[in-house]
mmCIF file of C-alpha atoms in Angstrom:
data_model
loop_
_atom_site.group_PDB
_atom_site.id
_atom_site.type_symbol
_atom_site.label_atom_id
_atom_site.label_comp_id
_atom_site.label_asym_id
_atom_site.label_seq_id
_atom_site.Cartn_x
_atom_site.Cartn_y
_atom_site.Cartn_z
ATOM 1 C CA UNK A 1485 25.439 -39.295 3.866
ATOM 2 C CA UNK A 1486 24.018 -39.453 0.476
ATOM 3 C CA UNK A 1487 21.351 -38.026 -1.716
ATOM 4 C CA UNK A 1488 17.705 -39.676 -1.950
ATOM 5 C CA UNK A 1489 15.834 -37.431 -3.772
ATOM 6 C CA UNK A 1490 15.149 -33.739 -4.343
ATOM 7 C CA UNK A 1491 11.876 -31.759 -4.740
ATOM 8 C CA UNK A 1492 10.699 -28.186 -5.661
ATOM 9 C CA UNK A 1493 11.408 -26.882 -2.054
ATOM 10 C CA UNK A 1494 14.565 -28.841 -1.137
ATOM 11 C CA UNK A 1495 16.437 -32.046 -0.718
ATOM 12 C CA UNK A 1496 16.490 -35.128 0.470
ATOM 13 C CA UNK A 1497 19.241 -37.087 2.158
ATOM 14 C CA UNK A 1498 20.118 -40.432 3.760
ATOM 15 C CA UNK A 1499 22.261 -40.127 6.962
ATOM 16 C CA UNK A 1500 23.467 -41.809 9.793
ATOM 17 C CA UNK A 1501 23.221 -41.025 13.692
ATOM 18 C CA UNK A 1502 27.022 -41.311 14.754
ATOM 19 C CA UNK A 1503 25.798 -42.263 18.233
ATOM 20 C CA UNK A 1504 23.032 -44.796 17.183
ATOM 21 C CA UNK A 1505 24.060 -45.829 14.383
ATOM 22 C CA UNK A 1506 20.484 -45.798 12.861
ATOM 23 C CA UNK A 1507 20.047 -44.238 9.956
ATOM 24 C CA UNK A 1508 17.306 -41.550 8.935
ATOM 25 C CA UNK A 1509 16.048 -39.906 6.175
ATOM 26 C CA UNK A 1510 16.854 -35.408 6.179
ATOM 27 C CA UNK A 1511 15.184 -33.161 4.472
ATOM 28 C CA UNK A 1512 16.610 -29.655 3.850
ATOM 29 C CA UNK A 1513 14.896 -26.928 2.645
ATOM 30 C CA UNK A 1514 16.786 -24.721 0.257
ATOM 31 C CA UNK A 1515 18.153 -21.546 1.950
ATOM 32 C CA UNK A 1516 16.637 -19.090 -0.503
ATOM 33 C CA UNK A 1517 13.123 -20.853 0.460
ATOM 34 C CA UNK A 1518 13.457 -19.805 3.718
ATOM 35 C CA UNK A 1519 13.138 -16.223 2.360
ATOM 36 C CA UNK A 1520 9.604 -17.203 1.722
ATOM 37 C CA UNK A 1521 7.103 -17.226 4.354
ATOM 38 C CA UNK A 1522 4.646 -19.465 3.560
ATOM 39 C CA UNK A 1523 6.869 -22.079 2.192
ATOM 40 C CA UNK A 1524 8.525 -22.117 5.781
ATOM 41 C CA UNK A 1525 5.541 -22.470 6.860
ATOM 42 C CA UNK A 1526 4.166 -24.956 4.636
ATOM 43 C CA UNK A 1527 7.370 -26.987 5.662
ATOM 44 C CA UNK A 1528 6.681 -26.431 9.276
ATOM 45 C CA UNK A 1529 3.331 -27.724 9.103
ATOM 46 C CA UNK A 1530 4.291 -31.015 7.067
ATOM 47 C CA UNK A 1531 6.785 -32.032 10.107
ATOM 48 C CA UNK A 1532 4.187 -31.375 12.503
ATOM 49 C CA UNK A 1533 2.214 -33.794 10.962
ATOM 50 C CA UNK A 1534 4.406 -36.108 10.064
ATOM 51 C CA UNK A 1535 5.406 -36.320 13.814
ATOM 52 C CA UNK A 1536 1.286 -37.433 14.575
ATOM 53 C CA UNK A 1537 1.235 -41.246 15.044
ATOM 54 C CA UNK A 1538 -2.091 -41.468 12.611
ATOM 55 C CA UNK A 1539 -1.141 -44.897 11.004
ATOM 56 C CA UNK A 1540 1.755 -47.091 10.657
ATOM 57 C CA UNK A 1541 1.977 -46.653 6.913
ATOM 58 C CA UNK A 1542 2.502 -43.025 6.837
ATOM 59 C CA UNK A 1543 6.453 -42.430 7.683
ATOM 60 C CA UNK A 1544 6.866 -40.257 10.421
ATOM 61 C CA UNK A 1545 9.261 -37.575 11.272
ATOM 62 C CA UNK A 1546 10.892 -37.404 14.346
ATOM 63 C CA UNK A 1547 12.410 -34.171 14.844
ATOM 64 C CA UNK A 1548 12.092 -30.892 13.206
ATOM 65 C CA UNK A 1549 14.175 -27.298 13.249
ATOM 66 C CA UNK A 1550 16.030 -24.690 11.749
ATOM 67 C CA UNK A 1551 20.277 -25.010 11.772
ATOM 68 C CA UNK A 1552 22.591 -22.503 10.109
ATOM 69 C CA UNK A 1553 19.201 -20.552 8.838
ATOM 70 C CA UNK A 1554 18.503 -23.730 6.896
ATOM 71 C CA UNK A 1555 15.090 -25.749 7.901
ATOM 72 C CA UNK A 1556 15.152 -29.904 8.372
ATOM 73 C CA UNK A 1557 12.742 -32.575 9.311
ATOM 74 C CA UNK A 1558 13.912 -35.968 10.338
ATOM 75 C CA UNK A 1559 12.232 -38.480 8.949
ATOM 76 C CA UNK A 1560 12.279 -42.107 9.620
ATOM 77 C CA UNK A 1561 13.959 -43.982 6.765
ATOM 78 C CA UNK A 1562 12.345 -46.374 4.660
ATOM 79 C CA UNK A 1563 14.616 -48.900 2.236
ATOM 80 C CA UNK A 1564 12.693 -49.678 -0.753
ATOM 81 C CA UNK A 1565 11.032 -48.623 -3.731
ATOM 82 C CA UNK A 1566 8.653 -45.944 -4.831
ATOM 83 C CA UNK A 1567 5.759 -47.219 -6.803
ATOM 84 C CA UNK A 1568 6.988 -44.722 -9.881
ATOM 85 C CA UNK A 1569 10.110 -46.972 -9.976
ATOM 86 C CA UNK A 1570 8.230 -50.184 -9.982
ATOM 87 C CA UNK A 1571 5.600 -48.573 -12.304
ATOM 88 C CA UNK A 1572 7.892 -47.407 -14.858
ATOM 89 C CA UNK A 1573 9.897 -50.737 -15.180
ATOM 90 C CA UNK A 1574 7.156 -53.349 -14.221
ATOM 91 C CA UNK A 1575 3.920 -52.173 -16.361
ATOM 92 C CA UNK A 1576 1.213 -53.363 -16.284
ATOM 93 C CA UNK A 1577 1.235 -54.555 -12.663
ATOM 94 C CA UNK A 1578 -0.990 -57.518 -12.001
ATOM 95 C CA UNK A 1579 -4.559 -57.271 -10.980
ATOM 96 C CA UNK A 1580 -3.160 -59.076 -7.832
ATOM 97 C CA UNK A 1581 -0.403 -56.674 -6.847
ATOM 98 C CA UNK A 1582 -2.903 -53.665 -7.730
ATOM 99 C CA UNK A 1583 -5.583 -54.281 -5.147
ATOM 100 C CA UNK A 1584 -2.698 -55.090 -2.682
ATOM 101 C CA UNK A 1585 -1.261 -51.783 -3.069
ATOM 102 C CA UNK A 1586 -4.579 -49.956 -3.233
ATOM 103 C CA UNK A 1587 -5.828 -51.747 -0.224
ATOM 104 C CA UNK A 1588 -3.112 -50.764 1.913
ATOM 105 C CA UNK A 1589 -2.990 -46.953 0.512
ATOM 106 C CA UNK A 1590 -6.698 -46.912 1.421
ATOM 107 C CA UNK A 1591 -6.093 -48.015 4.786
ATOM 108 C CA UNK A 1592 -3.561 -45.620 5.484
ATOM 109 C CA UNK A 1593 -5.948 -42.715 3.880
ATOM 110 C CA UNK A 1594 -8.658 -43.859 6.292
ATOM 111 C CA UNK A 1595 -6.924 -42.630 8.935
ATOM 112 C CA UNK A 1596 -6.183 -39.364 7.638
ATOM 113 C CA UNK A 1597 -9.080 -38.541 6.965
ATOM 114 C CA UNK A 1598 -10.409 -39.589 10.528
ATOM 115 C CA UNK A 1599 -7.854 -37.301 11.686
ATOM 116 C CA UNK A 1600 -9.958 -34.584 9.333
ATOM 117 C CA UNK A 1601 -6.795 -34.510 6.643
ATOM 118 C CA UNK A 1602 -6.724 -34.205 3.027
ATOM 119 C CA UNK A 1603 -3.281 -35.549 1.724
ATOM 120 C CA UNK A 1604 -3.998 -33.657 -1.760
ATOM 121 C CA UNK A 1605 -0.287 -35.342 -3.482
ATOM 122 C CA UNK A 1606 -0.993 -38.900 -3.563
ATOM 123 C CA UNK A 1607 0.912 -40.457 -6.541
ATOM 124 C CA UNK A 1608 3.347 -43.541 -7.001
ATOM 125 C CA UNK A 1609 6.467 -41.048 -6.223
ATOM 126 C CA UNK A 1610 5.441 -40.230 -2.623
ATOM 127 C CA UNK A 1611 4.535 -43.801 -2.416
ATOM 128 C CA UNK A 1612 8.246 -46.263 -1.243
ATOM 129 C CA UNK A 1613 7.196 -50.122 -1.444
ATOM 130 C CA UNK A 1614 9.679 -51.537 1.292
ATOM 131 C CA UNK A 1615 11.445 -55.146 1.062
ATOM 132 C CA UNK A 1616 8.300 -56.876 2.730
ATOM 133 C CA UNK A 1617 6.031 -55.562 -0.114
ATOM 134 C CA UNK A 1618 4.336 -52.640 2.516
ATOM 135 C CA UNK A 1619 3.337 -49.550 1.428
ATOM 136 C CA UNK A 1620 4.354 -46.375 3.062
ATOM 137 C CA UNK A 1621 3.081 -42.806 2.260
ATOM 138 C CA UNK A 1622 5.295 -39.517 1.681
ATOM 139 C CA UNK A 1623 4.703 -35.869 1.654
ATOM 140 C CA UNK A 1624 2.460 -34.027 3.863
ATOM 141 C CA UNK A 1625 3.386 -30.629 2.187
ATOM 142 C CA UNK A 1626 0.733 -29.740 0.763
ATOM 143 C CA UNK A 1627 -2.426 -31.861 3.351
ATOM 144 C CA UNK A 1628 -5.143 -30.059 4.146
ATOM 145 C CA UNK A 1629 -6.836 -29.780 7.659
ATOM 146 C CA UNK A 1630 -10.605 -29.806 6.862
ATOM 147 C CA UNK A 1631 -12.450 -28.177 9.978
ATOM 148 C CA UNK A 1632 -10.098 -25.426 10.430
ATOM 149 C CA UNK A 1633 -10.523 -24.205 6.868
ATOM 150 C CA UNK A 1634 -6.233 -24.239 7.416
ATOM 151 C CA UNK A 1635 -4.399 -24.856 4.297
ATOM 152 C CA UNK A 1636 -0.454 -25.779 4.168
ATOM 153 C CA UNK A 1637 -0.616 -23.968 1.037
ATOM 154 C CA UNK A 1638 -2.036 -20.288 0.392
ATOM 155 C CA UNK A 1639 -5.562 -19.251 -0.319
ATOM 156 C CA UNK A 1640 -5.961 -19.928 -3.939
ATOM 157 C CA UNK A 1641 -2.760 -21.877 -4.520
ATOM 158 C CA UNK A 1642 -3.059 -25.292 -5.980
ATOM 159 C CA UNK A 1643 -0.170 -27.900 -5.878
ATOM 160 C CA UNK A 1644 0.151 -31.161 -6.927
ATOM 161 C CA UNK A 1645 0.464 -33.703 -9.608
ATOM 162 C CA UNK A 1646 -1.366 -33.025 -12.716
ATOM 163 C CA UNK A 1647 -1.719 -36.491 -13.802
ATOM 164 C CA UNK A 1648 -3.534 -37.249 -10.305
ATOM 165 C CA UNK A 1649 -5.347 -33.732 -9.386
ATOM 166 C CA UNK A 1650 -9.077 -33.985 -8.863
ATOM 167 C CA UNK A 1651 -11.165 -31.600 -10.993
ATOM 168 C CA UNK A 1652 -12.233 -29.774 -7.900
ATOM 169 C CA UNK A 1653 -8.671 -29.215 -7.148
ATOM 170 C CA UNK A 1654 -7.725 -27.267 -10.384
ATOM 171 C CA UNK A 1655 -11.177 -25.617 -10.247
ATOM 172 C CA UNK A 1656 -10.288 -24.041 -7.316
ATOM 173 C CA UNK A 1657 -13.302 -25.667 -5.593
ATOM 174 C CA UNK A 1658 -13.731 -26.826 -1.818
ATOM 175 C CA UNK A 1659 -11.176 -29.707 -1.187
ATOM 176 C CA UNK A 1660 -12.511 -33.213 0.685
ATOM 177 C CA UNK A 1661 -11.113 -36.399 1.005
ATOM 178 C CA UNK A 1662 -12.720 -36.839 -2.118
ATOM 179 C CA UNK A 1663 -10.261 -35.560 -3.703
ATOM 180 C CA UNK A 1664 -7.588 -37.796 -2.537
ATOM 181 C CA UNK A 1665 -10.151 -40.872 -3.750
ATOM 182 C CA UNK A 1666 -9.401 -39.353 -7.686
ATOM 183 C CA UNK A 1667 -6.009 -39.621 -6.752
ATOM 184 C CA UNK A 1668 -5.981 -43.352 -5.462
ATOM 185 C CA UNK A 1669 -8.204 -44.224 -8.603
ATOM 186 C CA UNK A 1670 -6.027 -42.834 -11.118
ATOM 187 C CA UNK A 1671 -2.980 -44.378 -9.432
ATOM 188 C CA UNK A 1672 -4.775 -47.585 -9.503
ATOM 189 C CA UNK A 1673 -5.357 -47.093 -13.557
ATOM 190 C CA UNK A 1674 -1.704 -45.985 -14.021
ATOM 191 C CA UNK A 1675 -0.684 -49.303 -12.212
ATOM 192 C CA UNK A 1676 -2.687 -51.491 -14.899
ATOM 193 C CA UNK A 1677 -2.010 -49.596 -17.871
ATOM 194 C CA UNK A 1678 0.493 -51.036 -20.440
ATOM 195 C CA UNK A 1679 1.574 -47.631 -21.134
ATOM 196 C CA UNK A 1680 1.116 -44.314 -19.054
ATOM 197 C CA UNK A 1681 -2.930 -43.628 -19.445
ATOM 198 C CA UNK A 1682 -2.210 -40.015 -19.451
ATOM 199 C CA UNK A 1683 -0.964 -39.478 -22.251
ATOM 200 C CA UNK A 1684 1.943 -36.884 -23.482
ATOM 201 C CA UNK A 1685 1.298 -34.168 -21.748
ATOM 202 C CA UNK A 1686 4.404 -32.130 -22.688
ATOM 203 C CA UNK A 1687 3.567 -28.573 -24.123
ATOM 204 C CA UNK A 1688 -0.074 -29.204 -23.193
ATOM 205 C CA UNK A 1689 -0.301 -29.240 -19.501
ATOM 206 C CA UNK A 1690 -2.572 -25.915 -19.428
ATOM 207 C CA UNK A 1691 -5.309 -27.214 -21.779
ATOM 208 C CA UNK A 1692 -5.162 -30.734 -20.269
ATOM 209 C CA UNK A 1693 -5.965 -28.706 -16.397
ATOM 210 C CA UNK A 1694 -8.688 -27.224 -18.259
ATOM 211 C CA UNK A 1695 -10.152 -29.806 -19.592
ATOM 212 C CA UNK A 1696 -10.137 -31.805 -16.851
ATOM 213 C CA UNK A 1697 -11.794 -28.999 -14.473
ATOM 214 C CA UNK A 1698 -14.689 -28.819 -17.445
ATOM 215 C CA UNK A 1699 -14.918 -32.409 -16.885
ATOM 216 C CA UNK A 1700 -13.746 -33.480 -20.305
ATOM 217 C CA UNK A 1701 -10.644 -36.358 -20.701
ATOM 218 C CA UNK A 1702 -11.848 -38.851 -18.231
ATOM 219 C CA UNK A 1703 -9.799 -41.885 -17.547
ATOM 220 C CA UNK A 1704 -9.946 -45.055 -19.762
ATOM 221 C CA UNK A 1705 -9.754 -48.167 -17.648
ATOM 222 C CA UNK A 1706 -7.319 -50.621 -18.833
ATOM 223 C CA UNK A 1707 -8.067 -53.870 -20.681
ATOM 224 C CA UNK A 1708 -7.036 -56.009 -17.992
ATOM 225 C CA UNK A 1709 -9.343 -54.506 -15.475
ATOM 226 C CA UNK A 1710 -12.891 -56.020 -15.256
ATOM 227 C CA UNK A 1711 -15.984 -56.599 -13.324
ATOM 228 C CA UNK A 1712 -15.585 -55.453 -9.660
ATOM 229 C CA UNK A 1713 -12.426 -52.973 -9.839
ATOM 230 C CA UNK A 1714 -13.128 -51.725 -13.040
ATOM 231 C CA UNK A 1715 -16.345 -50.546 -11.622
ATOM 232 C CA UNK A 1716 -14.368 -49.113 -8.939
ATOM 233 C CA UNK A 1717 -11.806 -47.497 -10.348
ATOM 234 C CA UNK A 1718 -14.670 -45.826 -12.762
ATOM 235 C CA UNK A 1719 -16.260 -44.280 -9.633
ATOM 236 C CA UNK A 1720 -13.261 -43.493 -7.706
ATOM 237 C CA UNK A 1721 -12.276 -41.417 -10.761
ATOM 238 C CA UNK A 1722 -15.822 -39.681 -11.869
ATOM 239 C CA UNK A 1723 -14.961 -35.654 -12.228
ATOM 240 C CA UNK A 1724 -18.212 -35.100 -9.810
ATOM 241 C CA UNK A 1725 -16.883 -35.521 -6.481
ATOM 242 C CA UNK A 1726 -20.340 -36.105 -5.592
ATOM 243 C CA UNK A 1727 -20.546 -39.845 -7.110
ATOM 244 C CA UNK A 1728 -17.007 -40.847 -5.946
ATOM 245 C CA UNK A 1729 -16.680 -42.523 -2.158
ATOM 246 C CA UNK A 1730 -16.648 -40.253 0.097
ATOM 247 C CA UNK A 1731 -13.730 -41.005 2.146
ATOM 248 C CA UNK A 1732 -10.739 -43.867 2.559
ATOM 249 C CA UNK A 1733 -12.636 -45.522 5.245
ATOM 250 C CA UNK A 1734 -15.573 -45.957 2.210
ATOM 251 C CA UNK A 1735 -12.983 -46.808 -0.697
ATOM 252 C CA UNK A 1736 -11.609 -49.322 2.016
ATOM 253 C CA UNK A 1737 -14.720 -51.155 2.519
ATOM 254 C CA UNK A 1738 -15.320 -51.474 -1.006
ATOM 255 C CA UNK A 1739 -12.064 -52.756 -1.826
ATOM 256 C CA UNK A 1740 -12.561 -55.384 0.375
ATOM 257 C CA UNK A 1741 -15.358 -56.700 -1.166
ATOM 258 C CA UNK A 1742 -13.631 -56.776 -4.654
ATOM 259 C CA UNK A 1743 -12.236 -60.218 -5.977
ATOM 260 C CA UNK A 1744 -9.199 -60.585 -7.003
ATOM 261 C CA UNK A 1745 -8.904 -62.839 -10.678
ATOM 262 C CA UNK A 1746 -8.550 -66.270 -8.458
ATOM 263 C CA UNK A 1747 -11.681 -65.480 -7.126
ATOM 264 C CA UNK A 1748 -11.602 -64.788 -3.616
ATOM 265 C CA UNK A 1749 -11.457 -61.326 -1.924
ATOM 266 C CA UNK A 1750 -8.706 -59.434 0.218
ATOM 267 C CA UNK A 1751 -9.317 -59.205 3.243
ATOM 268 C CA UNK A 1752 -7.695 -57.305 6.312
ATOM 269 C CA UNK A 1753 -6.341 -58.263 9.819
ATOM 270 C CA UNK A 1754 -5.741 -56.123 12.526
ATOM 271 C CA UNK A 1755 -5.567 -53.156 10.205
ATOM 272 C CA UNK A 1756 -2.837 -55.248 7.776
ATOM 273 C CA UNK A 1757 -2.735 -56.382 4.303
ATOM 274 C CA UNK A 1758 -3.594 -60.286 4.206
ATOM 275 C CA UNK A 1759 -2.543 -61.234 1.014
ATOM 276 C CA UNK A 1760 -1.476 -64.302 -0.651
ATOM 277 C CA UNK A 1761 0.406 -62.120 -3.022
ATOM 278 C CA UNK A 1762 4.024 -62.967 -3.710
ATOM 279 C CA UNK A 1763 7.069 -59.712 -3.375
ATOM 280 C CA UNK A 1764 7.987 -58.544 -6.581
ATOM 281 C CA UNK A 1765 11.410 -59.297 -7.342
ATOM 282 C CA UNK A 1766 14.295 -56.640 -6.581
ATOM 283 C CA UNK A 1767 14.631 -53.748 -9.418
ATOM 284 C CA UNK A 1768 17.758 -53.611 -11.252
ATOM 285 C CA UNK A 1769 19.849 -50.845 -9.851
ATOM 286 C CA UNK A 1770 18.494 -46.673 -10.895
ATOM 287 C CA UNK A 1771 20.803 -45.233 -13.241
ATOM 288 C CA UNK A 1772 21.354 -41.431 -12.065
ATOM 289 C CA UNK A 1773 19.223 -39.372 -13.802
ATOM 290 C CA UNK A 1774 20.113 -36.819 -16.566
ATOM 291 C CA UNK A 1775 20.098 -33.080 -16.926
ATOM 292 C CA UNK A 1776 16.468 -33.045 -19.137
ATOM 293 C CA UNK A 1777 16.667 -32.101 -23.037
ATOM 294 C CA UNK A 1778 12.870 -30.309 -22.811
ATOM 295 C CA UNK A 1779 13.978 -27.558 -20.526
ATOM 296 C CA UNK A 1780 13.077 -24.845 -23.369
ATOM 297 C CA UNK A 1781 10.332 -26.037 -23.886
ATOM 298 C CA UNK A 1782 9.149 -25.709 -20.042
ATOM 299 C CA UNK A 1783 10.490 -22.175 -20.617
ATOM 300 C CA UNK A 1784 8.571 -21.660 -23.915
ATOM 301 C CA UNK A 1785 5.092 -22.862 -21.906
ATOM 302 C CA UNK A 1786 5.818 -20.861 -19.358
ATOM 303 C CA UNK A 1787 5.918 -17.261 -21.247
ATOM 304 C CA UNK A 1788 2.842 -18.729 -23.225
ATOM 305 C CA UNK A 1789 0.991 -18.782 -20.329
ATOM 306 C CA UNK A 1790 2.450 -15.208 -18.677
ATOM 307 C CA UNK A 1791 1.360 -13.950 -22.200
ATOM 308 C CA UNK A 1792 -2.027 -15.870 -21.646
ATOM 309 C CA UNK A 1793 -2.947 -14.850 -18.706
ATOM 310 C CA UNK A 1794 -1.945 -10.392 -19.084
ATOM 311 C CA UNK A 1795 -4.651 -11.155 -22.487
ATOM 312 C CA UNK A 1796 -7.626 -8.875 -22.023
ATOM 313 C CA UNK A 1797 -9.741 -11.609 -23.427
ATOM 314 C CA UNK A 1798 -9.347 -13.893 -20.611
ATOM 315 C CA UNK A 1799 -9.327 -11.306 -18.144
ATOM 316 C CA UNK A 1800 -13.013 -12.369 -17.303
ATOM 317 C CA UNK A 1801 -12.912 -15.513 -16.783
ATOM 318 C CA UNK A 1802 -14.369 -16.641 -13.580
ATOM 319 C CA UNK A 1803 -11.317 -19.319 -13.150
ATOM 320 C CA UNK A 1804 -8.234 -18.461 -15.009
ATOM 321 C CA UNK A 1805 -4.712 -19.528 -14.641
ATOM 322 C CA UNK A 1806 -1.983 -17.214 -13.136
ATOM 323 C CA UNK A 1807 1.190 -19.055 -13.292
ATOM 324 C CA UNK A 1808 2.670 -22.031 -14.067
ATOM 325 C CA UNK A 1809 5.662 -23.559 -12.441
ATOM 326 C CA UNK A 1810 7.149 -26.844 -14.051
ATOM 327 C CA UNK A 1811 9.914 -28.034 -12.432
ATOM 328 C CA UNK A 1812 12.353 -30.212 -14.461
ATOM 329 C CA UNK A 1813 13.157 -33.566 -13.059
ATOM 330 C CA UNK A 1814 10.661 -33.731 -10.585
ATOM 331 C CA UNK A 1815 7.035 -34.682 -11.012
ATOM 332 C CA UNK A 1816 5.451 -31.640 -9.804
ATOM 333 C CA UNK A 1817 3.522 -28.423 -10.987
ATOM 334 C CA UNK A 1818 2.193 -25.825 -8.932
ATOM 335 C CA UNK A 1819 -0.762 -23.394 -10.664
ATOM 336 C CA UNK A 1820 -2.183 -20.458 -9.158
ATOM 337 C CA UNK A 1821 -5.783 -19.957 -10.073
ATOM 338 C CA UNK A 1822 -8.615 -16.900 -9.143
ATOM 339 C CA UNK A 1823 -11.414 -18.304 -8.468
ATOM 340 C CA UNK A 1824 -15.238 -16.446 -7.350
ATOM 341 C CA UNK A 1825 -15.778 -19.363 -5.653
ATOM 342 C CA UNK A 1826 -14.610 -20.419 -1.718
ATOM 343 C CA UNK A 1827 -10.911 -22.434 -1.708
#
């Protein structure tokens, strides 16, 4: 058994069936999380999903329960990548190798949302590229069912990303597939980008939320982006959901009519990539990560915005941020916002 990963709710191993042989992928969540009701039930709901056959890219779990008062889902276990990784130490990807990687994430978002699900994370860490250059999405945490009203998370809780939230989503506004469309364009920017598009965020993750639920900070598309897919991305990431596609099955369509730079379009078969694309050579090996030098100043943001928030001044506002919750070592923030209008 070894260690894959670890999150804000738990852990993430690699382990072996001593009858099968087969390996899987376990994830554990943390004891004292069980104290908490709706993160069990959060958790709960992401291995029910998980366990749904809704598309071949999205890894499934295959079993779920509760052993020793500690909660588990079995996932299926993926050997590869995740598109931080080759991100981080490849950019900027190719035009090529973009529309690949969008093309399949859209196909694999077209079926949630079919299904009536909102993923709400997407971003290049719940994203593994395998050894035959396939994509396969992480993570239902935090997905949203979209007729029931039924959200993994609590009224009024938003959870994600910040780089890759939707405006809506830190407004506190109804979510849509829309939402995961922002996502999918800003992932697509990040993958072109010679350096991270977003910017140093450190110390200034409050006013950056802000901003981008007033609509102000929009994404620059790279240089190397032009014509077809820059005029994509640009609409895929406008901060009116209205303007954006609707849906993966529309994002889909319209990625398939985009040319790639040696001017002939990707196309799909039987619900597959078809691309003439060659596999990225293997990544040099992941040194283990280190304990993180800005812890204080997480710890200084996060009294700032306690202080903020208890200020009579900003009492009123109609939207105003509760908490803030930056966990060290993992990409991931989790505000709670009031809001007068309908989660």
């Amino acid at each position: 058994m070894r260690k894959l990963g670890q999150g804000g709710m738990g852990h993430v191993f690699q382990v072996r069936n001593r009858s099968t042989s087969k390996i899987y992928a376990i994830k554990l969540l943390e004891k004292r999380m069980n104290q908490v009701d709706a993160l069990e039930k959060r958790f709960l709901r992401e291995a029910q999903l998980a366990k749904r056959d809704i598309h071949e890219a999205i890894v499934r779990s295959y079993d779920f329960g509760v052993a020793d008062g500690i909660s588990y889902i079995v996932y299926e276990y993926v050997e590869g990548h995740t598109l931080e990784e080759i991100i981080v130490k490849r950019r900027p990807l190719s035009v090529d190798k973009t529309l690949d990687y969008l093309l399949q994430l859209a196909q694999a978002l077209a079926a949630l949302h079919k299904e009536g699900i909102v993923h709400r994370d997407i971003k290049p860490s719940n994203i593994i590229i395998d050894e035959h250059e396939k994509l396969r999405l992480l993570d239902l945490g935090i997905a949203r069912y979209l007729e029931s009203g039924h959200s993994i998370t609590e009224t009024g809780m938003i959870i994600g990303t910040p780089h890759f939230l939707a405006p809506e989503l830190i407004s506190g506004k109804k979510v849509l597939p829309s939402a995961d469309i922002f996502a999918v364009g800003a992932l697509g920017i990040d993958c072109l980008s010679a350096s991270s598009p977003f910017g140093d965020w450190q110390g200034m993750v409050v006013n950056k939320l802000n901003e981008r639920a007033a609509g102000l900070g929009r994404l620059a598309i790279p240089p190397i982006c032009s014509g077809e897919l820059a005029e994509l991305l640009r609409r895929a990431t406008s901060f009116d959901p209205h303007l954006r596609f609707q849906d993966g099955q529309a994002l889909l369509q319209a990625l398939q009519n985009v040319h790639s730079p040696n001017g002939s379009a990707l196309n799909t078969e039987d619900g597959l990539t078809k691309s003439a694309v060659s596999p990225l050579p293997a990544l040099p090996a992941t040194k283990e990560r280190r304990p993180s030098k800005k812890a204080p100043y997480v710890i200084f943001l996060f009294i700032l915005v306690l202080l903020l928030h208890f200020n009579p001044f900003t009492a009123s506002l109609d939207t105003t941020v509760q908490a803030l919750q930056v966990i060290e070592g993992v990409d991931f923030v989790e505000v709670r916002w009031t809001s007068k209008e309908p989660y």
